[in-house]
GROMACS .gro file of C-alpha atoms in nm:
model
  123
    1MET     CA    1  20.853  10.247  15.690
    2LYS     CA    2  20.744   9.884  15.688
    3GLN     CA    3  20.391   9.831  15.811
    4PHE     CA    4  20.353   9.610  16.118
    5THR     CA    5  20.156   9.294  16.063
    6TRP     CA    6  20.037   9.022  16.298
    7ASP     CA    7  20.088   8.760  16.025
    8PHE     CA    8  20.429   8.667  16.160
    9TYR     CA    9  20.281   8.583  16.498
   10LEU     CA   10  19.984   8.393  16.358
   11LYS     CA   11  20.175   8.168  16.122
   12PRO     CA   12  20.309   7.835  16.250
   13THR     CA   13  20.688   7.819  16.265
   14VAL     CA   14  20.865   7.524  16.105
   15LEU     CA   15  21.228   7.422  16.101
   16TYR     CA   16  21.344   7.278  15.770
   17VAL     CA   17  21.672   7.084  15.773
   18ASP     CA   18  21.842   7.005  15.443
   19ASP     CA   19  22.204   7.000  15.331
   20ASN     CA   20  22.118   7.134  14.984
   21ILE     CA   21  22.086   7.514  14.972
   22LEU     CA   22  21.897   7.511  14.640
   23LYS     CA   23  21.636   7.271  14.775
   24ILE     CA   24  21.600   7.491  15.082
   25GLU     CA   25  21.541   7.801  14.872
   26ASP     CA   26  21.285   7.631  14.647
   27PHE     CA   27  21.097   7.469  14.933
   28CYS     CA   28  21.089   7.790  15.138
   29LEU     CA   29  20.924   7.969  14.846
   30LEU     CA   30  20.642   7.715  14.865
   31LEU     CA   31  20.596   7.754  15.238
   32GLU     CA   32  20.667   8.116  15.325
   33GLU     CA   33  20.319   8.249  15.255
   34HIS     CA   34  20.163   8.028  15.522
   35PHE     CA   35  20.451   7.945  15.755
   36ASN     CA   36  20.745   8.111  15.924
   37VAL     CA   37  21.028   7.895  15.796
   38GLU     CA   38  21.364   7.867  15.964
   39THR     CA   39  21.633   7.657  15.800
   40GLU     CA   40  21.940   7.464  15.898
   41THR     CA   41  22.195   7.297  15.670
   42SER     CA   42  22.389   7.113  15.938
   43SER     CA   43  22.225   6.821  16.112
   44SER     CA   44  22.471   6.863  16.399
   45GLU     CA   45  22.336   7.215  16.468
   46VAL     CA   46  21.971   7.111  16.493
   47LEU     CA   47  21.980   7.012  16.860
   48LYS     CA   48  22.126   7.353  16.950
   49ARG     CA   49  21.852   7.522  16.751
   50ILE     CA   50  21.562   7.333  16.911
   51ALA     CA   51  21.709   7.405  17.254
   52GLY     CA   52  21.644   7.774  17.201
   53LYS     CA   53  21.305   7.768  17.034
   54LYS     CA   54  20.981   7.573  17.014
   55TYR     CA   55  20.870   7.478  16.663
   56ASP     CA   56  20.526   7.378  16.537
   57ALA     CA   57  20.684   7.119  16.306
   58ILE     CA   58  21.028   6.998  16.198
   59ILE     CA   59  21.089   6.891  15.839
   60LEU     CA   60  21.395   6.672  15.782
   61ASP     CA   61  21.558   6.576  15.456
   62VAL     CA   62  21.615   6.202  15.464
   63LEU     CA   63  21.940   6.183  15.266
   64MET     CA   64  22.198   6.399  15.442
   65PRO     CA   65  22.569   6.338  15.504
   66LYS     CA   66  22.699   6.240  15.848
   67ILE     CA   67  22.358   6.205  16.014
   68ASP     CA   68  22.063   6.104  15.795
   69GLY     CA   69  21.711   6.228  15.864
   70PHE     CA   70  21.605   5.910  16.044
   71ALA     CA   71  21.899   5.918  16.287
   72LEU     CA   72  21.847   6.292  16.336
   73ALA     CA   73  21.479   6.235  16.420
   74ASP     CA   74  21.584   5.984  16.686
   75LEU     CA   75  21.828   6.238  16.834
   76ILE     CA   76  21.563   6.511  16.834
   77GLU     CA   77  21.300   6.288  16.995
   78SER     CA   78  21.540   6.182  17.271
   79SER     CA   79  21.641   6.542  17.345
   80ALA     CA   80  21.506   6.704  17.661
   81CYS     CA   81  21.440   7.017  17.452
   82TYR     CA   82  21.204   6.845  17.207
   83ASN     CA   83  20.848   6.973  17.249
   84GLY     CA   84  20.675   6.680  17.076
   85CYS     CA   85  20.595   6.868  16.755
   86PRO     CA   86  20.543   6.664  16.437
   87ILE     CA   87  20.856   6.550  16.256
   88ILE     CA   88  20.801   6.529  15.882
   89PHE     CA   89  21.043   6.360  15.646
   90ARG     CA   90  21.118   6.490  15.297
   91SER     CA   91  21.317   6.333  15.017
   92SER     CA   92  21.357   6.383  14.646
   93ALA     CA   93  21.472   6.022  14.607
   94GLU     CA   94  21.238   5.808  14.400
   95ASN     CA   95  21.267   5.512  14.631
   96PRO     CA   96  20.944   5.370  14.780
   97ASP     CA   97  21.145   5.210  15.061
   98ILE     CA   98  21.236   5.557  15.190
   99SER     CA   99  20.874   5.669  15.216
  100LYS     CA  100  20.776   5.340  15.379
  101ARG     CA  101  21.059   5.370  15.631
  102ALA     CA  102  20.966   5.733  15.703
  103LEU     CA  103  20.605   5.650  15.778
  104THR     CA  104  20.692   5.346  15.988
  105HIS     CA  105  20.956   5.553  16.170
  106GLY     CA  106  20.681   5.756  16.331
  107ALA     CA  107  20.663   6.047  16.089
  108ARG     CA  108  20.329   6.217  16.061
  109GLU     CA  109  20.390   6.276  15.691
  110PHE     CA  110  20.635   6.203  15.412
  111LEU     CA  111  20.683   6.471  15.148
  112SER     CA  112  20.784   6.337  14.810
  113PRO     CA  113  20.875   6.523  14.491
  114TYR     CA  114  20.540   6.418  14.346
  115ILE     CA  115  20.324   6.630  14.575
  116PRO     CA  116  20.176   6.918  14.373
  117ASN     CA  117  20.293   7.259  14.498
  118HIS     CA  118  19.944   7.378  14.586
  119GLU     CA  119  19.901   7.096  14.839
  120TYR     CA  120  20.173   7.241  15.061
  121HIS     CA  121  19.936   7.524  15.147
  122ILE     CA  122  19.642   7.311  15.259
  123ARG     CA  123  19.598   7.332  15.633
   0.00000   0.00000   0.00000
């Protein structure tokens, strides 16, 4: 029998949106010790997901098909279901214009591929 733990209830819950399953799996491994991580691969499903749950943060991949992370952030922020949690952009692209646009777009943080893994656990 699995032992009950309060850890699940004490950890912040984040929604990570990325169209690449491998990036989702790798990134979740970095976060799962300190966060409850829920994932979504379809940007069109995100609004349905936030309608049913309140998140402590939303992490959006910038380069996604159909709706990019910036347009998705605008849709989330204009939704009546959005609780005002931080929206964080993430991209593996080595383009300084993307990070500049993310930070001027109102993101609290931009996660680049150059952040050392241990820094994801700093609260």
